[in-house]
Amino acid sequence: MKVTPADSATRHQQHCIAKPANDFARRRRGARCLFAIAIGSLTMLSMAISAAATLVDQADATRLLEQSTFGPTDALVAHVQAVGVQGWLNEQFAAQESQYPAFPYAPPDANTFCATSTNPNCLRDNYSLFLLQNAFFRNALTGTDQLRQRVAFAFSQIFVTSGIVVNVPYGMAKYQQLLLDNAFGNFQDLLTKVTLSSVMGDYLNMVNNDKTTGTVNPNENYAREVMQLFSIGVWQLNEDGTRVLDANGAPIPTYAQATVDGYANLFTGWTYPLLPGTTQKSHNPKNFLGDMVAVPANHDFDAKTLIEGVVDTAGKPMASDLAFAMQGLSLHPNVGPFIGRQLIQKLVTGNPSPQYVARVSAVFDNDGSGVRGSLKAVVTAILTDPEARGDVKADPTYGKLREPMLFLTEAARAVGTTSDGVYFTQQAKSLGQDLFNSPSVFNYYPPTYVVPGTTVFGPEFALQNASTAINRYNFANAFSFGTIPPLSTLPGATGTQPNWSALQSVAANPATLVSELNSLLMHGTMPPAMQATILSAVALVPASDPLTRAKNAYYLTITSPQFQVER
């Protein structure tokens, strides 16, 4: 549903007079109420501006597409200008979602399976994520559900699984499709589906995790990460994402080891789904064709102490135990700021203000109709927030480095590229972001990474080093001036082809060419000195060679720091 600025202000004011639900809520309410007056004033100003504007200007339309798609195009910019920000979002919420291919089942024993296969690339196609990675890039370049894909990609870096452990495309495709299917749903539902995923179960050891027997205790891996990374984080948070401090000024942990023990016991008794034609076992063979299934004989039915000392009573069915755990984590006051801040970082800026985080957290808590955890409302709040919208941001700490995946796709979509995905799969790896092969559960880079020599959060800069920086230039050079043929060992491969016709058609006038690149790739933020440099370079190429002019100007734009740092 549509969440208006007035709804946000009203929720803040209502919260200030409402009776807090618990001690933690009381601690947070004071900070939250300080924002109410400021938000109310901002709301009135925002409403006045919105009422006066009938169309979105070109620069802000482009910025919105940088934040909500895998790259702006001229046609999409014009469309957003015509339908407005909320109109665009509503269209995207309703768009038919992309689908990953239904890859065939591959048994755990790769050597035995491939020894009898007629496919000379059996290991690559069945025991690596190569084909799935290619499919991701095809969807990202051409899919109409751009916002859903962007949000699902963000969630893939929060609810991390990795091909380092689950290297079969039929399994990982199901997990990534799960994130696409639930990108605009409810957080508790998403967390539940992630928890029951056999891919996640395999990756973080919840599958075949049995109750205590003798000296063998349940595995704590998923119990720890579902709190630390997937829901509440390790420190108690105010609504604005800052840490709650004790009387000595020290941060307060969200949970203790005893809490991890409680969840480890609760998450016992689940195994892989049945393979077709087989019978249920205590531990089913490895298989990712569906969700994990319950084995009551392996589950701990005793009472368990969970987050904030809440007791899960003894004797519940396994499904009820799991639902109780998911509800408790989803209701924790940390979820809004912890998850909301990371989504802001993935979509808009790596260093959001506490006020921005607080506004998004408020929408997570209540979407305006009493619903908690509405991801559609949260995404709307993130993309319509005053810190997200507008042509130019003056704060030097605002923005984010375009992570490798977005650097590649935004450069490609700007010139109407067609591709089978192979080239971008290869390039992403060389830039430090091997798609769906995160080096650990902590993602390719942490949300708390601080740009060296500053106090500014810049998560994506954790991937930036001498090697990856040079490889960005190498990609830009090959993409702009080279030829990218089909991979000979991949049936049906088409290679990658940029379409230079639009830029070539305006290259006779260098100023027009640079203006187009400034608008489409940098939403009008190209500094005058940079424009002058590119104009000089273009002028050195004869007017009789508009293609080379177009390629040179494009190359200089996408390799510039001003493009690579999205503002």
PDB file of C-alpha atoms in Angstrom, residues 115-310:
ATOM      1  CA  ALA A 115      31.832 -40.118 -15.470  1.00  0.00           C
ATOM      2  CA  THR A 116      28.680 -41.370 -17.188  1.00  0.00           C
ATOM      3  CA  SER A 117      27.570 -38.020 -18.642  1.00  0.00           C
ATOM      4  CA  THR A 118      27.772 -37.197 -22.332  1.00  0.00           C
ATOM      5  CA  ASN A 119      28.177 -33.498 -21.523  1.00  0.00           C
ATOM      6  CA  PRO A 120      31.886 -32.585 -21.811  1.00  0.00           C
ATOM      7  CA  ASN A 121      31.225 -29.642 -19.453  1.00  0.00           C
ATOM      8  CA  CYS A 122      29.362 -31.718 -16.889  1.00  0.00           C
ATOM      9  CA  LEU A 123      31.234 -30.360 -13.871  1.00  0.00           C
ATOM     10  CA  ARG A 124      30.877 -26.736 -14.957  1.00  0.00           C
ATOM     11  CA  ASP A 125      27.190 -27.020 -15.800  1.00  0.00           C
ATOM     12  CA  ASN A 126      26.072 -29.170 -12.866  1.00  0.00           C
ATOM     13  CA  TYR A 127      28.563 -28.504 -10.062  1.00  0.00           C
ATOM     14  CA  SER A 128      29.264 -24.794 -10.365  1.00  0.00           C
ATOM     15  CA  LEU A 129      26.936 -21.790 -10.462  1.00  0.00           C
ATOM     16  CA  PHE A 130      28.123 -20.698 -13.912  1.00  0.00           C
ATOM     17  CA  LEU A 131      24.800 -21.195 -15.720  1.00  0.00           C
ATOM     18  CA  LEU A 132      22.841 -19.606 -12.864  1.00  0.00           C
ATOM     19  CA  GLN A 133      25.161 -16.594 -12.823  1.00  0.00           C
ATOM     20  CA  ASN A 134      24.640 -16.110 -16.552  1.00  0.00           C
ATOM     21  CA  ALA A 135      20.865 -16.257 -16.036  1.00  0.00           C
ATOM     22  CA  PHE A 136      21.097 -13.602 -13.330  1.00  0.00           C
ATOM     23  CA  PHE A 137      22.793 -11.170 -15.688  1.00  0.00           C
ATOM     24  CA  ARG A 138      20.319 -11.852 -18.505  1.00  0.00           C
ATOM     25  CA  ASN A 139      17.464 -11.054 -16.133  1.00  0.00           C
ATOM     26  CA  ALA A 140      19.225  -7.980 -14.756  1.00  0.00           C
ATOM     27  CA  LEU A 141      19.894  -6.557 -18.215  1.00  0.00           C
ATOM     28  CA  THR A 142      16.446  -7.129 -19.715  1.00  0.00           C
ATOM     29  CA  GLY A 143      13.900  -8.054 -17.034  1.00  0.00           C
ATOM     30  CA  THR A 144      10.945  -5.740 -16.483  1.00  0.00           C
ATOM     31  CA  ASP A 145      10.816  -6.440 -12.722  1.00  0.00           C
ATOM     32  CA  GLN A 146      13.915  -4.365 -12.044  1.00  0.00           C
ATOM     33  CA  LEU A 147      13.014  -3.281  -8.505  1.00  0.00           C
ATOM     34  CA  ARG A 148      12.173  -6.805  -7.385  1.00  0.00           C
ATOM     35  CA  GLN A 149      15.493  -8.022  -8.742  1.00  0.00           C
ATOM     36  CA  ARG A 150      17.417  -5.226  -6.989  1.00  0.00           C
ATOM     37  CA  VAL A 151      15.736  -5.925  -3.645  1.00  0.00           C
ATOM     38  CA  ALA A 152      16.241  -9.691  -3.999  1.00  0.00           C
ATOM     39  CA  PHE A 153      19.901  -9.090  -4.828  1.00  0.00           C
ATOM     40  CA  ALA A 154      20.192  -6.978  -1.675  1.00  0.00           C
ATOM     41  CA  PHE A 155      18.619  -9.770   0.365  1.00  0.00           C
ATOM     42  CA  SER A 156      21.020 -12.292  -1.172  1.00  0.00           C
ATOM     43  CA  GLN A 157      23.779 -10.278   0.514  1.00  0.00           C
ATOM     44  CA  ILE A 158      21.967 -10.238   3.870  1.00  0.00           C
ATOM     45  CA  PHE A 159      20.596 -13.813   3.973  1.00  0.00           C
ATOM     46  CA  VAL A 160      23.843 -15.122   2.525  1.00  0.00           C
ATOM     47  CA  THR A 161      24.341 -18.601   1.131  1.00  0.00           C
ATOM     48  CA  SER A 162      27.284 -19.504  -1.079  1.00  0.00           C
ATOM     49  CA  GLY A 163      28.226 -21.793  -3.918  1.00  0.00           C
ATOM     50  CA  ILE A 164      31.430 -22.491  -2.032  1.00  0.00           C
ATOM     51  CA  VAL A 165      29.240 -24.931  -0.072  1.00  0.00           C
ATOM     52  CA  VAL A 166      26.101 -25.370  -2.205  1.00  0.00           C
ATOM     53  CA  ASN A 167      27.597 -25.508  -5.683  1.00  0.00           C
ATOM     54  CA  VAL A 168      24.711 -27.087  -7.613  1.00  0.00           C
ATOM     55  CA  PRO A 169      22.694 -24.644  -9.743  1.00  0.00           C
ATOM     56  CA  TYR A 170      19.400 -26.510  -9.285  1.00  0.00           C
ATOM     57  CA  GLY A 171      19.607 -25.824  -5.537  1.00  0.00           C
ATOM     58  CA  MET A 172      20.963 -22.284  -5.542  1.00  0.00           C
ATOM     59  CA  ALA A 173      18.452 -21.257  -8.216  1.00  0.00           C
ATOM     60  CA  LYS A 174      15.618 -22.306  -5.892  1.00  0.00           C
ATOM     61  CA  TYR A 175      17.088 -20.251  -3.067  1.00  0.00           C
ATOM     62  CA  GLN A 176      17.550 -17.146  -5.190  1.00  0.00           C
ATOM     63  CA  GLN A 177      14.029 -17.581  -6.581  1.00  0.00           C
ATOM     64  CA  LEU A 178      12.776 -17.686  -2.992  1.00  0.00           C
ATOM     65  CA  LEU A 179      14.270 -14.235  -2.436  1.00  0.00           C
ATOM     66  CA  LEU A 180      12.683 -12.935  -5.630  1.00  0.00           C
ATOM     67  CA  ASP A 181       9.291 -14.392  -4.719  1.00  0.00           C
ATOM     68  CA  ASN A 182       9.311 -12.789  -1.255  1.00  0.00           C
ATOM     69  CA  ALA A 183      11.110  -9.505  -1.907  1.00  0.00           C
ATOM     70  CA  PHE A 184       7.917  -7.482  -1.426  1.00  0.00           C
ATOM     71  CA  GLY A 185       6.255  -9.707   1.175  1.00  0.00           C
ATOM     72  CA  ASN A 186       6.470  -9.756   4.953  1.00  0.00           C
ATOM     73  CA  PHE A 187       9.762  -9.997   6.811  1.00  0.00           C
ATOM     74  CA  GLN A 188       8.623 -12.773   9.153  1.00  0.00           C
ATOM     75  CA  ASP A 189       7.456 -14.875   6.201  1.00  0.00           C
ATOM     76  CA  LEU A 190      10.752 -14.298   4.424  1.00  0.00           C
ATOM     77  CA  LEU A 191      12.780 -15.208   7.506  1.00  0.00           C
ATOM     78  CA  THR A 192      10.731 -18.390   7.926  1.00  0.00           C
ATOM     79  CA  LYS A 193      11.213 -19.447   4.310  1.00  0.00           C
ATOM     80  CA  VAL A 194      14.952 -18.739   4.513  1.00  0.00           C
ATOM     81  CA  THR A 195      15.162 -20.812   7.703  1.00  0.00           C
ATOM     82  CA  LEU A 196      13.393 -23.807   6.138  1.00  0.00           C
ATOM     83  CA  SER A 197      15.362 -23.656   2.889  1.00  0.00           C
ATOM     84  CA  SER A 198      17.391 -26.814   2.393  1.00  0.00           C
ATOM     85  CA  VAL A 199      20.103 -24.654   0.804  1.00  0.00           C
ATOM     86  CA  MET A 200      20.365 -22.527   3.942  1.00  0.00           C
ATOM     87  CA  GLY A 201      20.091 -25.667   6.072  1.00  0.00           C
ATOM     88  CA  ASP A 202      23.074 -27.167   4.292  1.00  0.00           C
ATOM     89  CA  TYR A 203      25.086 -23.943   4.284  1.00  0.00           C
ATOM     90  CA  LEU A 204      24.695 -23.154   7.997  1.00  0.00           C
ATOM     91  CA  ASN A 205      24.356 -26.692   9.371  1.00  0.00           C
ATOM     92  CA  MET A 206      20.710 -26.699  10.434  1.00  0.00           C
ATOM     93  CA  VAL A 207      20.001 -29.735   8.265  1.00  0.00           C
ATOM     94  CA  ASN A 208      20.495 -33.037  10.157  1.00  0.00           C
ATOM     95  CA  ASN A 209      21.070 -31.045  13.347  1.00  0.00           C
ATOM     96  CA  ASP A 210      19.855 -33.416  16.073  1.00  0.00           C
ATOM     97  CA  LYS A 211      18.923 -32.996  19.716  1.00  0.00           C
ATOM     98  CA  THR A 212      21.490 -33.640  22.444  1.00  0.00           C
ATOM     99  CA  THR A 213      22.531 -37.265  22.650  1.00  0.00           C
ATOM    100  CA  GLY A 214      25.187 -38.221  25.186  1.00  0.00           C
ATOM    101  CA  THR A 215      28.052 -35.797  24.717  1.00  0.00           C
ATOM    102  CA  VAL A 216      26.904 -34.570  21.277  1.00  0.00           C
ATOM    103  CA  ASN A 217      25.152 -31.198  21.367  1.00  0.00           C
ATOM    104  CA  PRO A 218      23.208 -29.418  18.600  1.00  0.00           C
ATOM    105  CA  ASN A 219      25.123 -27.335  16.087  1.00  0.00           C
ATOM    106  CA  GLU A 220      24.971 -23.612  16.977  1.00  0.00           C
ATOM    107  CA  ASN A 221      25.785 -22.194  13.550  1.00  0.00           C
ATOM    108  CA  TYR A 222      22.336 -21.247  12.298  1.00  0.00           C
ATOM    109  CA  ALA A 223      21.134 -20.314  15.791  1.00  0.00           C
ATOM    110  CA  ARG A 224      23.900 -17.727  15.972  1.00  0.00           C
ATOM    111  CA  GLU A 225      23.698 -16.345  12.440  1.00  0.00           C
ATOM    112  CA  VAL A 226      19.911 -16.010  12.350  1.00  0.00           C
ATOM    113  CA  MET A 227      20.313 -13.480  15.149  1.00  0.00           C
ATOM    114  CA  GLN A 228      23.677 -11.925  14.354  1.00  0.00           C
ATOM    115  CA  LEU A 229      23.152 -11.453  10.607  1.00  0.00           C
ATOM    116  CA  PHE A 230      19.568 -12.179   9.579  1.00  0.00           C
ATOM    117  CA  SER A 231      17.407 -10.298  12.065  1.00  0.00           C
ATOM    118  CA  ILE A 232      18.628  -8.388  15.142  1.00  0.00           C
ATOM    119  CA  GLY A 233      22.415  -8.013  15.172  1.00  0.00           C
ATOM    120  CA  VAL A 234      24.713  -8.333  18.154  1.00  0.00           C
ATOM    121  CA  TRP A 235      24.000  -4.968  19.859  1.00  0.00           C
ATOM    122  CA  GLN A 236      20.781  -3.450  21.118  1.00  0.00           C
ATOM    123  CA  LEU A 237      19.811  -0.583  18.818  1.00  0.00           C
ATOM    124  CA  ASN A 238      17.813   2.594  19.011  1.00  0.00           C
ATOM    125  CA  GLU A 239      15.316   3.098  16.246  1.00  0.00           C
ATOM    126  CA  ASP A 240      17.807   5.266  14.368  1.00  0.00           C
ATOM    127  CA  GLY A 241      20.351   2.436  14.242  1.00  0.00           C
ATOM    128  CA  THR A 242      22.656   3.830  16.922  1.00  0.00           C
ATOM    129  CA  ARG A 243      23.597   1.543  19.782  1.00  0.00           C
ATOM    130  CA  VAL A 244      21.828   1.561  23.122  1.00  0.00           C
ATOM    131  CA  LEU A 245      24.388   2.275  25.859  1.00  0.00           C
ATOM    132  CA  ASP A 246      24.434   1.255  29.506  1.00  0.00           C
ATOM    133  CA  ALA A 247      25.121   3.567  32.447  1.00  0.00           C
ATOM    134  CA  ASN A 248      28.865   3.332  31.723  1.00  0.00           C
ATOM    135  CA  GLY A 249      28.482   4.238  28.060  1.00  0.00           C
ATOM    136  CA  ALA A 250      29.134   0.688  26.838  1.00  0.00           C
ATOM    137  CA  PRO A 251      26.987  -1.008  24.167  1.00  0.00           C
ATOM    138  CA  ILE A 252      24.565  -3.671  25.359  1.00  0.00           C
ATOM    139  CA  PRO A 253      24.652  -7.124  23.713  1.00  0.00           C
ATOM    140  CA  THR A 254      21.433  -8.305  22.123  1.00  0.00           C
ATOM    141  CA  TYR A 255      21.838 -11.902  23.265  1.00  0.00           C
ATOM    142  CA  ALA A 256      24.074 -14.183  25.319  1.00  0.00           C
ATOM    143  CA  GLN A 257      25.442 -17.675  24.776  1.00  0.00           C
ATOM    144  CA  ALA A 258      22.449 -19.137  26.620  1.00  0.00           C
ATOM    145  CA  THR A 259      20.186 -17.624  23.966  1.00  0.00           C
ATOM    146  CA  VAL A 260      22.238 -19.259  21.210  1.00  0.00           C
ATOM    147  CA  ASP A 261      21.878 -22.567  23.061  1.00  0.00           C
ATOM    148  CA  GLY A 262      18.111 -22.132  23.206  1.00  0.00           C
ATOM    149  CA  TYR A 263      17.769 -21.583  19.467  1.00  0.00           C
ATOM    150  CA  ALA A 264      20.249 -24.362  18.668  1.00  0.00           C
ATOM    151  CA  ASN A 265      17.979 -26.790  20.539  1.00  0.00           C
ATOM    152  CA  LEU A 266      14.874 -25.362  18.884  1.00  0.00           C
ATOM    153  CA  PHE A 267      16.324 -25.785  15.380  1.00  0.00           C
ATOM    154  CA  THR A 268      16.851 -29.548  15.785  1.00  0.00           C
ATOM    155  CA  GLY A 269      15.181 -32.355  13.876  1.00  0.00           C
ATOM    156  CA  TRP A 270      15.128 -31.086  10.285  1.00  0.00           C
ATOM    157  CA  THR A 271      16.535 -33.005   7.318  1.00  0.00           C
ATOM    158  CA  TYR A 272      16.689 -32.764   3.528  1.00  0.00           C
ATOM    159  CA  PRO A 273      13.460 -33.208   1.540  1.00  0.00           C
ATOM    160  CA  LEU A 274      12.704 -36.595   0.084  1.00  0.00           C
ATOM    161  CA  LEU A 275      14.032 -37.482  -3.318  1.00  0.00           C
ATOM    162  CA  PRO A 276      11.282 -38.707  -5.647  1.00  0.00           C
ATOM    163  CA  GLY A 277      10.673 -42.418  -5.187  1.00  0.00           C
ATOM    164  CA  THR A 278      12.460 -42.686  -1.825  1.00  0.00           C
ATOM    165  CA  THR A 279      11.200 -43.247   1.709  1.00  0.00           C
ATOM    166  CA  GLN A 280      11.649 -40.983   4.715  1.00  0.00           C
ATOM    167  CA  LYS A 281      14.780 -41.523   6.787  1.00  0.00           C
ATOM    168  CA  SER A 282      16.158 -39.998   9.953  1.00  0.00           C
ATOM    169  CA  HIS A 283      18.697 -38.202   7.761  1.00  0.00           C
ATOM    170  CA  ASN A 284      17.578 -38.005   4.136  1.00  0.00           C
ATOM    171  CA  PRO A 285      20.277 -37.871   1.443  1.00  0.00           C
ATOM    172  CA  LYS A 286      21.452 -34.435   0.341  1.00  0.00           C
ATOM    173  CA  ASN A 287      18.890 -32.859  -1.945  1.00  0.00           C
ATOM    174  CA  PHE A 288      17.727 -29.287  -2.560  1.00  0.00           C
ATOM    175  CA  LEU A 289      14.488 -29.932  -4.449  1.00  0.00           C
ATOM    176  CA  GLY A 290      12.362 -28.462  -1.655  1.00  0.00           C
ATOM    177  CA  ASP A 291      12.278 -27.246   1.938  1.00  0.00           C
ATOM    178  CA  MET A 292      13.667 -29.238   4.829  1.00  0.00           C
ATOM    179  CA  VAL A 293      11.268 -31.747   6.414  1.00  0.00           C
ATOM    180  CA  ALA A 294      10.648 -32.495  10.087  1.00  0.00           C
ATOM    181  CA  VAL A 295      11.857 -35.611  11.891  1.00  0.00           C
ATOM    182  CA  PRO A 296      10.249 -35.444  15.364  1.00  0.00           C
ATOM    183  CA  ALA A 297      12.452 -38.220  16.765  1.00  0.00           C
ATOM    184  CA  ASN A 298      15.470 -35.918  16.341  1.00  0.00           C
ATOM    185  CA  HIS A 299      13.854 -32.781  17.787  1.00  0.00           C
ATOM    186  CA  ASP A 300      14.261 -31.370  21.288  1.00  0.00           C
ATOM    187  CA  PHE A 301      10.738 -30.876  22.696  1.00  0.00           C
ATOM    188  CA  ASP A 302      11.894 -29.487  26.048  1.00  0.00           C
ATOM    189  CA  ALA A 303      11.255 -25.881  27.070  1.00  0.00           C
ATOM    190  CA  LYS A 304      13.798 -23.423  25.626  1.00  0.00           C
ATOM    191  CA  THR A 305      14.829 -19.919  26.673  1.00  0.00           C
ATOM    192  CA  LEU A 306      14.997 -17.590  23.668  1.00  0.00           C
ATOM    193  CA  ILE A 307      15.617 -13.908  22.979  1.00  0.00           C
ATOM    194  CA  GLU A 308      14.973 -11.501  25.890  1.00  0.00           C
ATOM    195  CA  GLY A 309      14.348 -14.473  28.174  1.00  0.00           C
ATOM    196  CA  VAL A 310      11.107 -15.534  26.512  1.00  0.00           C
TER     197      VAL A 310
END
